[in-house]
mmCIF file of C-alpha atoms in Angstrom:
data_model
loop_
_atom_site.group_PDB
_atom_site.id
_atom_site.type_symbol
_atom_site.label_atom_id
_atom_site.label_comp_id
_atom_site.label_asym_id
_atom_site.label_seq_id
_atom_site.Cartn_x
_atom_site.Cartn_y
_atom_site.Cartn_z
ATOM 1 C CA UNK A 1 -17.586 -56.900 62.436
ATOM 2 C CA UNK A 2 -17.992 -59.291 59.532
ATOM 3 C CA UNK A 3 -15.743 -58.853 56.554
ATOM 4 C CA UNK A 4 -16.377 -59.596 53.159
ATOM 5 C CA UNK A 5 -13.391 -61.311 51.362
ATOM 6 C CA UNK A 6 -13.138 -61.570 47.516
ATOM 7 C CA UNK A 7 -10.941 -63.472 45.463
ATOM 8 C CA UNK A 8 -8.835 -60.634 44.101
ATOM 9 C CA UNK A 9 -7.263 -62.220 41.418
ATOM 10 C CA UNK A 10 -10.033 -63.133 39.697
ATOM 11 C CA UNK A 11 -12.202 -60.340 40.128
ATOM 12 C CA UNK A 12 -9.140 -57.971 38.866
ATOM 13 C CA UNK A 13 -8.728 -60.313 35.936
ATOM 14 C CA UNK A 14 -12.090 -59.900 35.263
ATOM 15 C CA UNK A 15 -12.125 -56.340 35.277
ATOM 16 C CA UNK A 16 -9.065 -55.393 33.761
ATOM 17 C CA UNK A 17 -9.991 -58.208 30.638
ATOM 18 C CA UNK A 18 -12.928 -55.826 29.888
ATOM 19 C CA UNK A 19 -11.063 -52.917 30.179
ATOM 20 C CA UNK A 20 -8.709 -54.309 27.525
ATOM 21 C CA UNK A 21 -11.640 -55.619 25.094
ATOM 22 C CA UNK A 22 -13.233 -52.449 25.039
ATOM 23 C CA UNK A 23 -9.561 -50.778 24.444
ATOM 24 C CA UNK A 24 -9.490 -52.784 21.622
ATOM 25 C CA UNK A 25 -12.875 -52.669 20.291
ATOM 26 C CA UNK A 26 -12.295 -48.769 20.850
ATOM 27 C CA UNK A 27 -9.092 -48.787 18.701
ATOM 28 C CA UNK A 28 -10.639 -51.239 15.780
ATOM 29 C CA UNK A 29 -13.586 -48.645 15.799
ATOM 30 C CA UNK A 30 -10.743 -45.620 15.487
ATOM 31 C CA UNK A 31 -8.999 -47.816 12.810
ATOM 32 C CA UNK A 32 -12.590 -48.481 10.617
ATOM 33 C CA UNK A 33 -13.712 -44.821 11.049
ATOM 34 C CA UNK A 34 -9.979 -42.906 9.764
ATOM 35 C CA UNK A 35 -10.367 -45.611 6.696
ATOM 36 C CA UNK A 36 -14.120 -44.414 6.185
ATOM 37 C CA UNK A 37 -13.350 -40.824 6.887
ATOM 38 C CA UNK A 38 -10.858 -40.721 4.137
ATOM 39 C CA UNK A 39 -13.214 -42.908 1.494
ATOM 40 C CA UNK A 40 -16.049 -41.305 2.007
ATOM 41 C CA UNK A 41 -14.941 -37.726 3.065
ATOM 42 C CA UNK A 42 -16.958 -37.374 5.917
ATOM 43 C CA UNK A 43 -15.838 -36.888 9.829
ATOM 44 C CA UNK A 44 -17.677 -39.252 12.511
ATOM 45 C CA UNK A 45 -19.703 -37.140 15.251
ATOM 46 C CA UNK A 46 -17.622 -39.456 17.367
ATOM 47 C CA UNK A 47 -14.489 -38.037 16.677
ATOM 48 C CA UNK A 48 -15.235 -34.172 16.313
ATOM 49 C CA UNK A 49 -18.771 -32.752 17.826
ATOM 50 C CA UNK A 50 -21.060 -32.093 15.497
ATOM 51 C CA UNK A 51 -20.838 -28.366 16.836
ATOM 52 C CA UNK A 52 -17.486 -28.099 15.364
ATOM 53 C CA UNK A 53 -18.539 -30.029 12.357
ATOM 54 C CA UNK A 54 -20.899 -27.312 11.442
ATOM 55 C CA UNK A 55 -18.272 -24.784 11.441
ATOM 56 C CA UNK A 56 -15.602 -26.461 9.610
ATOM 57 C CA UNK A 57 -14.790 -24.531 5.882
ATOM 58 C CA UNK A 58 -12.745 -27.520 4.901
ATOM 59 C CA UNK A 59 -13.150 -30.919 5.286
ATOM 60 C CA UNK A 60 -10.823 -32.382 3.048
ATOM 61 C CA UNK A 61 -8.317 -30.630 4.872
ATOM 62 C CA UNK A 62 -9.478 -31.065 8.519
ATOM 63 C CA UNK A 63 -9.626 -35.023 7.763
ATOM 64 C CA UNK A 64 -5.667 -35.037 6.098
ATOM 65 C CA UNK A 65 -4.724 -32.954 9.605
ATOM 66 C CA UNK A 66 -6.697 -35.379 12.387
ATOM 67 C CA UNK A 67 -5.986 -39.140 10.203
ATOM 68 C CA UNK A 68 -2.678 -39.669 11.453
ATOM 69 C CA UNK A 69 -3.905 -38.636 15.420
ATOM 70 C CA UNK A 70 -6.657 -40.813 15.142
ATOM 71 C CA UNK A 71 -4.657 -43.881 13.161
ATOM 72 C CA UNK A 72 -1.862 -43.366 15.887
ATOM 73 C CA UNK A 73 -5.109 -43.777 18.694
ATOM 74 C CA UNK A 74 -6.985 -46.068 17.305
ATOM 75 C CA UNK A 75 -3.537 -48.298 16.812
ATOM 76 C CA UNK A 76 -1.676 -47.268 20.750
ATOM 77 C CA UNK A 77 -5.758 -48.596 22.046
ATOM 78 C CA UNK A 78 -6.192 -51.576 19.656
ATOM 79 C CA UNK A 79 -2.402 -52.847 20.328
ATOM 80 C CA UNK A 80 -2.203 -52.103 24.603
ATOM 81 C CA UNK A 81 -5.952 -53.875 24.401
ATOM 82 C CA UNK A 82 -4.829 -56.956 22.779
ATOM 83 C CA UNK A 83 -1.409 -57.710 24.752
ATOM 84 C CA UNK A 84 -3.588 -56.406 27.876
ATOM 85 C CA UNK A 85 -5.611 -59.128 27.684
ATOM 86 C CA UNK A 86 -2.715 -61.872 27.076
ATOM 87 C CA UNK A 87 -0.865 -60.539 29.738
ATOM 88 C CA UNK A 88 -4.169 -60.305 32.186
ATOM 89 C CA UNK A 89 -4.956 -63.792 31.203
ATOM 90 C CA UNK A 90 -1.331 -65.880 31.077
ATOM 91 C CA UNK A 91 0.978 -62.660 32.944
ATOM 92 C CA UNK A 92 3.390 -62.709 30.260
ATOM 93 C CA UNK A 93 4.534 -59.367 30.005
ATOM 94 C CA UNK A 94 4.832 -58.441 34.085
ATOM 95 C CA UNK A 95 3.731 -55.442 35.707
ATOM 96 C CA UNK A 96 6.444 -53.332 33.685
ATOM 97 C CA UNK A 97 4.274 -54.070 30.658
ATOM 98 C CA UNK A 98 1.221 -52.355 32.939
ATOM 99 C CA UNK A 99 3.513 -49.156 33.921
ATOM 100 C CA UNK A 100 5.119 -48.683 29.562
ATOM 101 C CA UNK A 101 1.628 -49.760 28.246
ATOM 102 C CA UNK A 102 -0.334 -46.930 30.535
ATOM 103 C CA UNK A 103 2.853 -44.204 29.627
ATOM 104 C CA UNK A 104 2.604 -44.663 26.216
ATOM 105 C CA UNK A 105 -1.044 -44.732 25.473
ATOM 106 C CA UNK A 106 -1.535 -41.763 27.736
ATOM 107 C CA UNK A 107 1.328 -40.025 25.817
ATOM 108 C CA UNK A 108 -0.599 -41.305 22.299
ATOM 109 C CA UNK A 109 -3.475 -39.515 24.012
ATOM 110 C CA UNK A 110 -2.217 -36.653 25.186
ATOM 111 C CA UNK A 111 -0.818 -35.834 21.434
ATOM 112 C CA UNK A 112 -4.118 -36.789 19.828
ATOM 113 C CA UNK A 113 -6.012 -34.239 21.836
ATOM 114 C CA UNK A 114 -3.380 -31.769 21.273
ATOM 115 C CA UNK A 115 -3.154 -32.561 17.232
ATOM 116 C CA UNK A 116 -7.195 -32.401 17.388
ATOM 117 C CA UNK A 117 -7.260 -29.283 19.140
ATOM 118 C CA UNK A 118 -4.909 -27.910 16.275
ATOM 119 C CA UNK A 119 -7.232 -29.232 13.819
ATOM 120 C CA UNK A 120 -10.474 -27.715 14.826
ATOM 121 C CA UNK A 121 -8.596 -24.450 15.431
ATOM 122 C CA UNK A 122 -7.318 -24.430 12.136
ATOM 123 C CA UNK A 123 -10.220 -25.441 9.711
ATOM 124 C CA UNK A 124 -13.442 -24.924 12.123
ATOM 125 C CA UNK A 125 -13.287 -21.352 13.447
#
């Protein structure tokens, strides 16, 4: 049988630095769009369907209920993106950074989807 080997470092690195860059890009996105939802009072497709869009009977208050979810998102991916990549690239942080960094932006997650939920059930039903 003939084996394949790979350099695992690398190819981990690799894959795990563009996980991290589109974290980030991800989170800067979350960032720009909470900023522009406030401004311009109008809710990205990206962030609620355009199904539930069409139901909402108040905006203004849907957007003052889902800004802090989506601030607290967009910041959790932007900030585990960037010190993913440092660590990936110089391992400065360990693999307890790996283990906190996963916990905490699931948990960020798990509380934006429950905060959105609450949202859309309260101003788009």
């Amino acid at each position: 049988m003939f084996q394949i080997h790979f350099h695992k470092f690398s190819t981990d690195v690799q894959i795990y630095q563009i996980f991290y860059v589109i974290l980030a890009v991800l989170g800067i996105y979350l960032l720009y769009a909470v900023r522009k939802m406030r401004k311009n009072e109008e809710i990205s497709p990206l962030i609620l369907p355009e199904e539930e869009l069409a139901k909402c009977r108040d905006k203004k208050g849907l957007i003052a209920e889902i800004s802090r979810p989506v601030s607290l998102l967009g910041a959790a991916a932007l900030i585990y993106g960037i010190f993913g990549v440092i660590n990936s690239l110089y391992s400065a942080f360990g693999w307890g950074y790996e283990v906190c960094g996963v916990c905490l932006f699931l948990a960020s997650y798990g509380w934006y989807s429950k905060e959105m939920r609450r949202g859309a059930d309260r101003y788009c039903k």
